[in-house]
Coordinates of C-alpha atoms and ligand atoms in Angstrom, one line a residue:
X963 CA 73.3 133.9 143.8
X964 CA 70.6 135.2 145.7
X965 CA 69.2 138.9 144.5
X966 CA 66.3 141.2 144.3
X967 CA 65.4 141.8 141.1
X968 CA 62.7 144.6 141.8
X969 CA 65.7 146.8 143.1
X970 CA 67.1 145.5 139.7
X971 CA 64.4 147.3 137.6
X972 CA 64.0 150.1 140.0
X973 CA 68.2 151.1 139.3
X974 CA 66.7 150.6 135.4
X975 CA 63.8 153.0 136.0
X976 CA 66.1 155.6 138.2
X977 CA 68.7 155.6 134.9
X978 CA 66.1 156.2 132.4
X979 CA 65.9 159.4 134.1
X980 CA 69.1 160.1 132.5
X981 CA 68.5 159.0 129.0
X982 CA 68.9 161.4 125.7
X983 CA 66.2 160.8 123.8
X984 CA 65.0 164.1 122.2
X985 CA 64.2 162.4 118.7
X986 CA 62.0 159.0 120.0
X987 CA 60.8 160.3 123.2
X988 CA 61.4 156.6 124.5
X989 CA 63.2 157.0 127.9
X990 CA 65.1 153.6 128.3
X991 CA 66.9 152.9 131.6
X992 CA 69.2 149.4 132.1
X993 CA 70.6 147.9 135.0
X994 CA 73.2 145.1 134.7
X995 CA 74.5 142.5 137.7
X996 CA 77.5 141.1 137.5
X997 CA 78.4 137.7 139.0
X998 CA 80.6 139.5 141.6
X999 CA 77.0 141.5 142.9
X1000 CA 78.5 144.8 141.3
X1001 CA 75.9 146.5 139.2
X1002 CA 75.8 148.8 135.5
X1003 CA 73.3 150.9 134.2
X1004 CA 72.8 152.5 131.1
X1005 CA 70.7 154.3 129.0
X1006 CA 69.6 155.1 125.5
X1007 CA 71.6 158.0 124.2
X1008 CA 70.3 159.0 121.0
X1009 CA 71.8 161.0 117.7
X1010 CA 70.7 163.2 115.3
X1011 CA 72.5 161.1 112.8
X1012 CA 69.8 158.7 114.4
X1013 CA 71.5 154.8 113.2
X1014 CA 74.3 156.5 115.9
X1015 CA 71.9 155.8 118.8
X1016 CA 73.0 153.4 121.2
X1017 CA 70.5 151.5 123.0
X1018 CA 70.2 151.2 127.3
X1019 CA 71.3 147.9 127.3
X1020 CA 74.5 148.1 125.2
X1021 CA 75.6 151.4 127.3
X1022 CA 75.3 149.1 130.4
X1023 CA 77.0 145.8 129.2
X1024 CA 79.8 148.2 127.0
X1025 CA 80.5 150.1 130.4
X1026 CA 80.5 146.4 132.5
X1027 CA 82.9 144.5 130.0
X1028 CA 85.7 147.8 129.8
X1029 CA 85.4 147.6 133.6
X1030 CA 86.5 144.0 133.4
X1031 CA 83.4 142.2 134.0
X1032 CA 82.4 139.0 132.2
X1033 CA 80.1 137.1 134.0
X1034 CA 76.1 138.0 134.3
X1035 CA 73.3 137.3 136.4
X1036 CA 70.3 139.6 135.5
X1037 CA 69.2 142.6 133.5
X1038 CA 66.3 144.9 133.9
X1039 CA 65.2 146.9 131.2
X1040 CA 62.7 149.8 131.7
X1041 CA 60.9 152.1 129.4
X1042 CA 59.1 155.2 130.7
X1043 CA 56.3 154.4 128.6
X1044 CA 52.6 152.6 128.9
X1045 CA 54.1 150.8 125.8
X1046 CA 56.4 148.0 126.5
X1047 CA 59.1 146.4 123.9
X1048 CA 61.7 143.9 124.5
X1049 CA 65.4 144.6 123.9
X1050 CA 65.9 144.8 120.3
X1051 CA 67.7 142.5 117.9
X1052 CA 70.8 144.1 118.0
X1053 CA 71.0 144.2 122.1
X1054 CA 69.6 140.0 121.7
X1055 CA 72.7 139.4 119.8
X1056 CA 75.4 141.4 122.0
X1057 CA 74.1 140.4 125.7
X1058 CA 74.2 136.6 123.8
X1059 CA 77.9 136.9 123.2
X1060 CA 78.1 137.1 126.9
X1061 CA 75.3 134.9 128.3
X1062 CA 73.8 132.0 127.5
X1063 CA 71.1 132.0 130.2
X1064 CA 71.1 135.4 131.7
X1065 CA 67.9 135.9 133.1
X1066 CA 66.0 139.5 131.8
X1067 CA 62.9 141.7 132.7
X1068 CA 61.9 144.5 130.9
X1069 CA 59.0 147.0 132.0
X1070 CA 56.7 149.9 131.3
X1071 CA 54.6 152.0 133.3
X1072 CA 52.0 149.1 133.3
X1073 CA 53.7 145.9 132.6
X1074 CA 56.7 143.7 133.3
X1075 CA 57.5 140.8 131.8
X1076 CA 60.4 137.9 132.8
X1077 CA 62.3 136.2 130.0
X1078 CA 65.7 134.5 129.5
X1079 CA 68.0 136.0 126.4
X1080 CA 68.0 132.0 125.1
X1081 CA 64.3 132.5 125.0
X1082 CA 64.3 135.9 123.3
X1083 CA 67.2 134.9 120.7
X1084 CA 67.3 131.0 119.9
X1085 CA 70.1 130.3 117.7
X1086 CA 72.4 133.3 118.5
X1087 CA 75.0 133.8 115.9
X1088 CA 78.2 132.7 117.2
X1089 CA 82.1 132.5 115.6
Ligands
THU1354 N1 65.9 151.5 122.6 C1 66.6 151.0 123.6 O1 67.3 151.7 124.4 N2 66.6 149.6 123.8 C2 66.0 148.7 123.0 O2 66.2 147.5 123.2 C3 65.2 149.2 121.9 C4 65.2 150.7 121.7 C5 65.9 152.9 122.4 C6 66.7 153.4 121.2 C7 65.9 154.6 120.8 O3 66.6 155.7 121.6 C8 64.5 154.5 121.4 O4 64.6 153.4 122.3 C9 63.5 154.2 120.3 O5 63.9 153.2 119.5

């Protein structure tokens, strides 16, 4: 499958916009395509019971799988920040349950960097 993944991040950086992050301050934006080209985004939507938060990347795959999709191609992962992280640990193991290879880049403001989640999470726990 053939796809841009620039308009990939740009959809990321577009739903950060929409994040709720009054405690962190870190505006996270995801954007998830599905083998079938369609496309979820998500954000971080934080708590002030703060181990509530959900995290960009879940919000996207949670809203993808209850709409029935499966199968993933890419996710972009943007953080309105001069800092960059990758996805955390808990994000590693939930985008694994889905996806052996799926291909990820997260950005910043000032960098962007291309991984694989096999790369980021060798050894995924699995049932
Ligand atoms: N966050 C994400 O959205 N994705 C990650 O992979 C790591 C962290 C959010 C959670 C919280 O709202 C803020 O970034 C700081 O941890």
């Amino acid at each position: 499958m053939t796809y841009n993944l620039n308009a990939l991040l740009e959809r990321a950086k577009e739903t950060a916009e929409k994040a709720y992050a009054p405690y962190s301050g870190y505006r996270v934006g995801s954007a998830l395509l599905c083998k079938d080209g369609s496309i979820f985004t998500g954000c971080n939507i934080e708590n002030s019971s703060y181990s509530l938060t959900l995290c960009a990347e879940r919000v996207a795959l949670f809203k993808a799988v209850s709409e029935g999709q499966r199968e993933f191609v890419a996710l972009a992962i943007y953080v309105d920040s001069d800092k960059l992280f990758p996805p955390c640990g808990a994000c590693r193991q939930v985008i694994s349950e889905f996806a052996d290879d799926l291909r990820i880049v997260y950005a910043s403001r000032l960098e962007t960097i291309e991984s694989t989640i096999s790369e980021l999470l060798p050894g995924a726990f699995r049932l």
